[in-house]
Amino acid sequence: MGLKAVHFGGGNIGRGFVAEKLHLAGYEVVFVDVMDSIIEQLQKTKEYTVTEIGGEDEKVNKITNYRAINSKTHEADVIDEISTADLVTCAVGPNVLKFIAPVIGKAIDKRTAPKPVAVIACENAIGATDTLAGFIKDSKNTPQDRLSSINDRASFANSAIDRIVPGQDPNAGLNVKIESFYEWVVDKTPFAKEGHPEVSAIKWVDDLNPYIERKLFTVNTGHAAAAYYGHARGKRTIHDALQDSEINKIVYDCLSETSHLIVKKHGISTEEQKAYVEKIVKRISNPYLEDVVERVGRAPLRKLSRKERFVGPASQLAESGDKIDALLGAIEQAFAFLDVKDDEESAELSKILKSTEAKEVVEKVCGLEESHPLFSKIVPIVQKVQETTK
């Protein structure tokens, strides 16, 4: 019997990154989603393409050997698939993990295979697999008398993923356009006994934290800063924003501050981090990605949260008294990303700012306590945005 992976999330990252790499590694991929339209398309179509964009040249990979199940209507089938799978992955968004946990929990409990299933969440969030595992191990999803033996049936490994998926052609169907560069790093320590899954695209490491923070505080910080400043100045794409010398400098200033943290905390050399920053700015500046600023900036509530790309590094730097001026500027622009079309979080942020005192906004949105040294620096930023958007 061949290798099988069950993947939750039929979106662009799921089809264009995770499933692509699993397909190339020889896995049959079983997509799971609750979106009728995606599942129906996948069920009716025997193949789709992933076009990798690196510059003027393009590489097209044809993806086959997949099936699709709607977990909303065929939960029992999903449980059966996971109970015999080698690998379970997801790219559903951090806020959706709690909704996919029940069916995964039931499936893990049903497993009788001698080797545990590998569970790897592929989300833009720190410790996403730990979060998913926490939901799975909740008494509502796993019988408590089975918890002590759950590691015999499943191995949970955190990961860090990095690949830019630009806006897609509205008529693309299942086909995905994606940047050629990618990084998929996974903690190998949970697989010490049984060995990790064979996926050539994955870099297996003993300590994932430096990779997670370097990626989140460089790629995501730089990308979002360019988006928010670009939106404020009427730019259409990230490329357009970074062609503006002032925005370009601001992005580099943000990454200078986060680089200071990364070098100091993780022992990465200054030269290596500087080269990484240059590579990242070049990547996000790619004109062929057609990366629209509103797409990159969407979901500001999540991006302003405690462990995310701005408040995450700024809070750590503030604790040690280091410079955070550029990050504070980016935080201001993120708070001003309001009522953007098709972005529910920007509308919700607008409501919060209109109905809530500044201190409470910082507590609620940024997850900071008043005693934290960053708290007093963000309160006046919120007050300023509230004044200008009255």
Short mmCIF file of C-alpha atoms in Angstrom, two decimals:
data_model
loop_
_atom_site.label_atom_id
_atom_site.label_comp_id
_atom_site.label_asym_id
_atom_site.label_seq_id
_atom_site.Cartn_x
_atom_site.Cartn_y
_atom_site.Cartn_z
CA MET A 1 0.00 0.00 0.00
CA GLY A 2 1.35 3.43 -0.96
CA LEU A 3 1.90 6.46 1.22
CA LYS A 4 -1.18 8.50 2.12
CA ALA A 5 -1.52 12.00 3.54
CA VAL A 6 -4.77 13.58 4.70
CA HIS A 7 -4.65 17.34 4.27
CA PHE A 8 -7.17 19.74 5.83
CA GLY A 9 -7.70 22.88 3.75
CA GLY A 10 -8.22 22.99 0.00
CA GLY A 11 -7.06 26.61 -0.37
CA ASN A 12 -4.08 27.98 -2.26
CA ILE A 13 -1.46 27.04 0.36
CA GLY A 14 -2.99 23.59 0.70
CA ARG A 15 -3.14 22.86 -3.03
CA GLY A 16 -0.16 24.94 -4.14
CA PHE A 17 2.39 24.22 -1.43
CA VAL A 18 1.64 21.35 0.97
CA ALA A 19 -0.14 19.03 -1.47
CA GLU A 20 2.35 19.84 -4.22
CA LYS A 21 5.31 18.79 -2.06
CA LEU A 22 3.50 15.71 -0.74
CA HIS A 23 2.57 14.69 -4.28
CA LEU A 24 6.17 15.07 -5.42
CA ALA A 25 7.22 12.89 -2.45
CA GLY A 26 4.96 10.08 -3.65
CA TYR A 27 1.95 10.53 -1.38
CA GLU A 28 -1.67 10.14 -2.35
CA VAL A 29 -3.30 13.28 -0.93
CA VAL A 30 -6.81 13.22 0.51
CA PHE A 31 -8.10 16.79 0.77
CA VAL A 32 -10.57 17.59 3.54
CA ASP A 33 -12.59 20.79 3.61
CA VAL A 34 -16.06 22.12 4.43
CA MET A 35 -16.29 24.35 1.36
CA ASP A 36 -18.64 22.61 -1.04
CA SER A 37 -17.30 24.40 -4.11
CA ILE A 38 -13.64 23.44 -3.47
CA ILE A 39 -14.46 19.81 -2.68
CA GLU A 40 -16.72 19.45 -5.70
CA GLN A 41 -14.04 20.89 -7.99
CA LEU A 42 -11.41 18.55 -6.57
CA GLN A 43 -13.73 15.57 -6.92
CA LYS A 44 -14.58 16.37 -10.53
CA THR A 45 -11.05 17.27 -11.64
CA LYS A 46 -8.33 14.62 -11.95
CA GLU A 47 -5.44 17.08 -12.07
CA TYR A 48 -4.48 20.71 -11.55
CA THR A 49 -1.30 22.71 -12.02
CA VAL A 50 1.02 24.62 -9.70
CA THR A 51 2.99 27.33 -11.50
CA GLU A 52 6.16 28.36 -9.69
CA ILE A 53 7.22 31.95 -10.34
CA GLY A 54 10.81 32.95 -9.69
CA GLY A 55 11.39 35.65 -12.28
CA GLU A 56 10.79 35.61 -15.99
CA ASP A 57 10.92 31.80 -16.05
CA GLU A 58 8.06 29.66 -14.80
CA LYS A 59 7.95 25.99 -13.81
CA VAL A 60 4.67 24.10 -14.00
CA ASN A 61 4.00 21.01 -11.87
CA LYS A 62 1.00 18.82 -12.61
CA ILE A 63 -0.69 17.50 -9.45
CA THR A 64 -2.55 14.16 -9.65
CA ASN A 65 -3.31 11.19 -7.37
CA TYR A 66 -5.63 12.99 -4.96
CA ARG A 67 -9.15 12.62 -3.63
CA ALA A 68 -11.40 15.01 -1.68
CA ILE A 69 -13.92 14.63 1.15
CA ASN A 70 -16.37 17.12 2.63
CA SER A 71 -15.98 16.73 6.39
CA LYS A 72 -19.24 18.57 6.97
CA THR A 73 -21.25 15.81 5.29
CA HIS A 74 -18.89 12.78 5.36
CA GLU A 75 -17.13 12.88 8.72
CA ALA A 76 -17.05 9.07 9.02
CA ASP A 77 -15.11 8.86 5.75
CA VAL A 78 -12.56 11.38 7.02
CA ILE A 79 -12.10 9.33 10.20
CA ASP A 80 -11.54 6.18 8.14
CA GLU A 81 -8.93 7.91 5.96
CA ILE A 82 -6.95 9.30 8.91
CA SER A 83 -7.10 5.97 10.72
CA THR A 84 -4.97 4.46 7.92
CA ALA A 85 -2.92 7.54 6.89
CA ASP A 86 0.81 8.07 7.28
CA LEU A 87 0.58 11.83 7.64
CA VAL A 88 -1.99 14.49 8.55
CA THR A 89 -1.33 18.11 7.59
CA CYS A 90 -3.43 21.27 7.61
CA ALA A 91 -3.41 24.79 6.22
CA VAL A 92 -6.71 26.17 7.46
CA GLY A 93 -5.71 29.27 9.44
CA PRO A 94 -4.84 29.31 13.17
CA ASN A 95 -8.39 30.21 14.18
CA VAL A 96 -9.83 27.11 12.51
CA LEU A 97 -7.66 24.53 14.29
CA LYS A 98 -10.25 24.03 17.03
CA PHE A 99 -12.85 23.07 14.43
CA ILE A 100 -10.79 20.34 12.75
CA ALA A 101 -9.56 18.88 16.07
CA PRO A 102 -12.68 16.78 16.88
CA VAL A 103 -12.58 14.67 13.71
CA ILE A 104 -8.80 14.22 13.95
CA GLY A 105 -9.17 13.20 17.60
CA LYS A 106 -11.78 10.57 16.75
CA ALA A 107 -9.62 9.22 13.93
CA ILE A 108 -6.47 9.01 16.06
CA ASP A 109 -8.40 7.16 18.74
CA LYS A 110 -9.56 4.64 16.11
CA ARG A 111 -6.04 3.90 14.82
CA THR A 112 -4.61 0.40 15.23
CA ALA A 113 -1.61 0.76 12.88
CA PRO A 114 1.72 -0.06 14.56
CA LYS A 115 3.29 3.27 13.53
CA PRO A 116 1.85 6.57 14.83
CA VAL A 117 0.41 8.99 12.28
CA ALA A 118 2.50 12.15 11.89
CA VAL A 119 0.49 15.35 12.51
CA ILE A 120 2.00 18.58 11.19
CA ALA A 121 0.10 21.89 11.15
CA CYS A 122 1.33 24.16 8.35
CA GLU A 123 0.12 27.51 9.62
CA ASN A 124 1.54 31.02 9.86
CA ALA A 125 1.63 30.82 13.65
CA ILE A 126 4.12 29.85 16.32
CA GLY A 127 3.48 26.39 17.81
CA ALA A 128 0.44 25.68 15.63
CA THR A 129 0.76 21.90 15.96
CA ASP A 130 0.97 22.25 19.74
CA THR A 131 -2.22 24.31 19.59
CA LEU A 132 -3.94 21.70 17.43
CA ALA A 133 -2.72 18.88 19.71
CA GLY A 134 -4.13 20.74 22.71
CA PHE A 135 -7.57 20.83 21.10
CA ILE A 136 -7.31 17.16 20.07
CA LYS A 137 -6.38 16.12 23.62
CA ASP A 138 -9.32 18.02 25.12
CA SER A 139 -11.75 15.70 26.89
CA LYS A 140 -14.44 16.61 24.34
CA ASN A 141 -12.31 15.14 21.53
CA THR A 142 -10.29 12.34 23.14
CA PRO A 143 -11.44 10.04 25.98
CA GLN A 144 -9.30 10.93 28.98
CA ASP A 145 -8.48 7.29 29.68
CA ARG A 146 -6.85 7.18 26.22
CA LEU A 147 -4.62 10.24 26.66
CA SER A 148 -1.73 8.39 28.25
CA SER A 149 -1.37 6.22 25.14
CA ILE A 150 -2.11 8.83 22.45
CA ASN A 151 1.57 9.06 21.47
CA ASP A 152 1.39 5.42 20.41
CA ARG A 153 -1.14 6.50 17.78
CA ALA A 154 0.03 10.00 16.79
CA SER A 155 3.22 12.10 16.76
CA PHE A 156 2.73 15.88 16.80
CA ALA A 157 5.44 18.08 15.27
CA ASN A 158 5.56 21.87 14.97
CA SER A 159 6.62 23.40 11.68
CA ALA A 160 7.60 26.69 10.07
CA ILE A 161 6.46 27.34 6.52
CA ASP A 162 7.49 30.10 4.16
CA ARG A 163 6.12 30.58 0.67
CA ILE A 164 4.34 33.55 -0.86
CA VAL A 165 1.04 32.87 -2.60
CA PRO A 166 0.02 36.01 -4.53
CA GLY A 167 -3.49 36.90 -5.63
CA GLN A 168 -4.83 34.38 -8.11
CA ASP A 169 -6.53 34.77 -11.47
CA PRO A 170 -10.29 34.66 -10.76
CA ASN A 171 -10.69 32.12 -13.56
CA ALA A 172 -7.82 29.86 -12.45
CA GLY A 173 -10.06 27.20 -10.96
CA LEU A 174 -7.91 24.79 -8.95
CA ASN A 175 -4.67 25.93 -10.58
CA VAL A 176 -2.32 27.87 -8.29
CA LYS A 177 0.36 30.45 -9.03
CA ILE A 178 3.04 30.54 -6.32
CA GLU A 179 6.59 31.77 -5.79
CA SER A 180 9.33 29.25 -6.52
CA PHE A 181 11.17 29.86 -3.22
CA TYR A 182 9.90 27.91 -0.23
CA GLU A 183 10.99 26.76 3.20
CA TRP A 184 9.27 24.00 5.16
CA VAL A 185 11.07 23.24 8.42
CA VAL A 186 9.76 20.64 10.90
CA ASP A 187 10.80 19.60 14.39
CA LYS A 188 12.14 16.05 14.11
CA THR A 189 12.35 15.31 17.86
CA PRO A 190 8.81 13.82 18.13
CA PHE A 191 9.89 11.15 15.62
CA ALA A 192 12.99 9.97 17.48
CA LYS A 193 11.53 6.49 18.05
CA GLU A 194 9.75 5.73 14.77
CA GLY A 195 11.58 8.00 12.33
CA HIS A 196 10.10 11.00 10.54
CA PRO A 197 7.98 10.83 7.36
CA GLU A 198 9.93 10.84 4.10
CA VAL A 199 9.19 14.19 2.46
CA SER A 200 12.19 15.58 0.60
CA ALA A 201 10.84 19.16 0.69
CA ILE A 202 10.96 19.21 4.50
CA LYS A 203 14.05 20.31 6.41
CA TRP A 204 14.09 18.33 9.67
CA VAL A 205 15.70 20.10 12.65
CA ASP A 206 16.25 19.52 16.38
CA ASP A 207 15.36 23.09 17.39
CA LEU A 208 12.62 24.80 15.42
CA ASN A 209 12.37 28.06 17.39
CA PRO A 210 15.14 29.98 15.57
CA TYR A 211 13.56 29.14 12.20
CA ILE A 212 10.07 30.11 13.33
CA GLU A 213 11.07 33.46 14.78
CA ARG A 214 13.51 34.32 12.01
CA LYS A 215 10.84 33.66 9.40
CA LEU A 216 7.96 35.34 11.27
CA PHE A 217 9.99 38.38 12.33
CA THR A 218 11.63 38.85 8.91
CA VAL A 219 9.36 37.62 6.12
CA ASN A 220 6.04 38.35 7.80
CA THR A 221 7.16 41.57 9.49
CA GLY A 222 8.65 42.96 6.29
CA HIS A 223 5.78 41.82 4.08
CA ALA A 224 3.10 43.28 6.36
CA ALA A 225 4.98 46.54 6.98
CA ALA A 226 5.26 47.08 3.22
CA ALA A 227 1.55 46.29 2.84
CA TYR A 228 0.31 48.67 5.55
CA TYR A 229 2.51 51.58 4.49
CA GLY A 230 1.73 50.81 0.85
CA HIS A 231 -2.01 50.86 1.55
CA ALA A 232 -1.71 54.17 3.40
CA ARG A 233 0.10 55.71 0.42
CA GLY A 234 -2.16 54.30 -2.30
CA LYS A 235 0.21 51.68 -3.68
CA ARG A 236 -1.30 48.69 -5.48
CA THR A 237 1.26 45.93 -4.94
CA ILE A 238 4.11 45.14 -2.57
CA HIS A 239 6.49 45.70 -5.49
CA ASP A 240 5.03 49.19 -6.00
CA ALA A 241 5.33 49.93 -2.27
CA LEU A 242 8.97 48.89 -2.10
CA GLN A 243 9.81 51.02 -5.15
CA ASP A 244 8.93 54.00 -2.91
CA SER A 245 12.27 54.94 -1.30
CA GLU A 246 10.65 56.04 1.97
CA ILE A 247 8.66 52.82 2.39
CA ASN A 248 11.70 50.78 1.38
CA LYS A 249 13.77 52.44 4.12
CA ILE A 250 11.01 51.97 6.70
CA VAL A 251 10.81 48.24 5.92
CA TYR A 252 14.58 47.91 6.26
CA ASP A 253 14.42 49.83 9.55
CA CYS A 254 11.78 47.39 10.87
CA LEU A 255 13.95 44.45 9.84
CA SER A 256 17.00 46.03 11.42
CA GLU A 257 15.18 46.04 14.74
CA THR A 258 13.94 42.46 14.40
CA SER A 259 17.39 41.35 13.20
CA HIS A 260 18.90 42.71 16.40
CA LEU A 261 16.54 40.44 18.35
CA ILE A 262 17.15 37.38 16.14
CA VAL A 263 20.94 37.70 16.29
CA LYS A 264 20.97 38.27 20.05
CA LYS A 265 18.43 35.59 20.93
CA HIS A 266 19.27 32.75 18.56
CA GLY A 267 23.00 33.13 17.96
CA ILE A 268 22.60 33.65 14.23
CA SER A 269 25.50 35.74 12.94
CA THR A 270 24.93 39.35 11.92
CA GLU A 271 26.22 38.57 8.41
CA GLU A 272 23.90 35.58 7.96
CA GLN A 273 20.86 37.53 9.13
CA LYS A 274 21.75 40.50 6.92
CA ALA A 275 21.98 38.19 3.89
CA TYR A 276 18.63 36.63 4.86
CA VAL A 277 17.00 40.09 5.05
CA GLU A 278 18.35 41.01 1.60
CA LYS A 279 17.00 37.76 0.17
CA ILE A 280 13.58 38.31 1.75
CA VAL A 281 13.23 41.92 0.55
CA LYS A 282 14.18 40.80 -2.95
CA ARG A 283 11.56 38.03 -2.78
CA ILE A 284 8.68 40.19 -1.61
CA SER A 285 9.67 42.86 -4.17
CA ASN A 286 9.19 40.39 -7.05
CA PRO A 287 6.98 42.20 -9.63
CA TYR A 288 5.89 38.87 -11.13
CA LEU A 289 4.04 37.97 -7.92
CA GLU A 290 1.53 40.82 -8.40
CA ASP A 291 1.08 40.80 -4.61
CA VAL A 292 -1.72 43.28 -3.83
CA VAL A 293 -1.21 45.23 -0.58
CA GLU A 294 -4.78 44.70 0.66
CA ARG A 295 -4.36 40.91 0.35
CA VAL A 296 -1.10 40.95 2.30
CA GLY A 297 -2.46 43.29 4.96
CA ARG A 298 -5.76 41.50 5.56
CA ALA A 299 -6.61 40.20 9.05
CA PRO A 300 -5.00 43.04 11.04
CA LEU A 301 -6.41 41.79 14.35
CA ARG A 302 -4.41 38.58 14.05
CA LYS A 303 -1.33 40.43 12.81
CA LEU A 304 -1.45 42.81 15.78
CA SER A 305 -1.78 40.01 18.33
CA ARG A 306 0.72 39.17 21.07
CA LYS A 307 2.94 36.58 19.37
CA GLU A 308 2.64 37.92 15.85
CA ARG A 309 4.97 39.80 13.49
CA PHE A 310 4.92 43.25 15.14
CA VAL A 311 4.00 42.96 18.80
CA GLY A 312 5.94 39.69 19.14
CA PRO A 313 9.39 41.15 18.39
CA ALA A 314 8.58 44.62 19.74
CA SER A 315 7.56 43.19 23.13
CA GLN A 316 10.80 41.23 23.45
CA LEU A 317 12.89 44.22 22.39
CA ALA A 318 11.02 46.53 24.78
CA GLU A 319 11.74 44.15 27.65
CA SER A 320 15.47 44.60 27.07
CA GLY A 321 15.24 48.34 26.38
CA ASP A 322 16.18 48.02 22.70
CA LYS A 323 15.10 50.29 19.84
CA ILE A 324 11.58 49.70 18.45
CA ASP A 325 10.75 52.99 16.68
CA ALA A 326 10.21 51.43 13.24
CA LEU A 327 8.10 48.58 14.62
CA LEU A 328 5.92 51.10 16.47
CA GLY A 329 5.42 52.94 13.18
CA ALA A 330 4.33 49.71 11.49
CA ILE A 331 1.98 48.98 14.39
CA GLU A 332 0.37 52.38 13.85
CA GLN A 333 -0.16 51.65 10.16
CA ALA A 334 -1.67 48.26 11.02
CA PHE A 335 -4.13 49.89 13.43
CA ALA A 336 -5.08 52.32 10.62
CA PHE A 337 -5.88 49.45 8.20
CA LEU A 338 -9.64 49.88 8.62
CA ASP A 339 -12.82 48.98 6.72
CA VAL A 340 -10.95 47.39 3.82
CA LYS A 341 -13.20 45.67 1.31
CA ASP A 342 -13.65 41.92 1.86
CA ASP A 343 -11.63 41.98 5.11
CA GLU A 344 -13.84 41.21 8.10
CA GLU A 345 -11.05 41.82 10.62
CA SER A 346 -10.38 45.34 9.37
CA ALA A 347 -14.09 46.10 9.82
CA GLU A 348 -14.05 44.55 13.30
CA LEU A 349 -10.93 46.55 14.21
CA SER A 350 -12.72 49.72 13.13
CA LYS A 351 -15.64 48.88 15.46
CA ILE A 352 -13.30 48.15 18.36
CA LEU A 353 -11.48 51.47 17.94
CA LYS A 354 -14.76 53.39 17.87
CA SER A 355 -16.24 51.71 20.94
CA THR A 356 -13.29 50.97 23.23
CA GLU A 357 -10.85 53.01 25.33
CA ALA A 358 -7.26 52.93 24.07
CA LYS A 359 -5.87 50.98 27.03
CA GLU A 360 -8.52 48.30 26.66
CA VAL A 361 -7.79 48.12 22.91
CA VAL A 362 -4.12 47.39 23.63
CA GLU A 363 -5.08 44.72 26.15
CA LYS A 364 -7.68 43.15 23.86
CA VAL A 365 -5.96 43.37 20.47
CA CYS A 366 -2.28 43.15 21.40
CA GLY A 367 -2.62 40.90 24.45
CA LEU A 368 -0.40 43.16 26.57
CA GLU A 369 -0.76 43.86 30.27
CA GLU A 370 -0.48 47.45 31.49
CA SER A 371 2.73 46.57 33.35
CA HIS A 372 4.52 45.52 30.16
CA PRO A 373 7.06 48.11 28.87
CA LEU A 374 5.52 48.04 25.38
CA PHE A 375 2.01 48.82 26.65
CA SER A 376 2.59 52.52 27.33
CA LYS A 377 4.18 52.96 23.88
CA ILE A 378 1.20 51.53 21.97
CA VAL A 379 -1.56 53.34 23.91
CA PRO A 380 -0.76 56.79 22.37
CA ILE A 381 -0.59 55.15 18.92
CA VAL A 382 -4.11 53.79 19.38
CA GLN A 383 -5.31 57.18 20.67
CA LYS A 384 -3.83 58.87 17.60
CA VAL A 385 -5.56 56.48 15.21
CA GLN A 386 -8.82 56.91 17.11
CA GLU A 387 -8.55 60.70 16.79
CA THR A 388 -7.79 60.62 13.08
CA THR A 389 -10.60 58.17 12.26
CA LYS A 390 -13.41 59.84 14.20
#
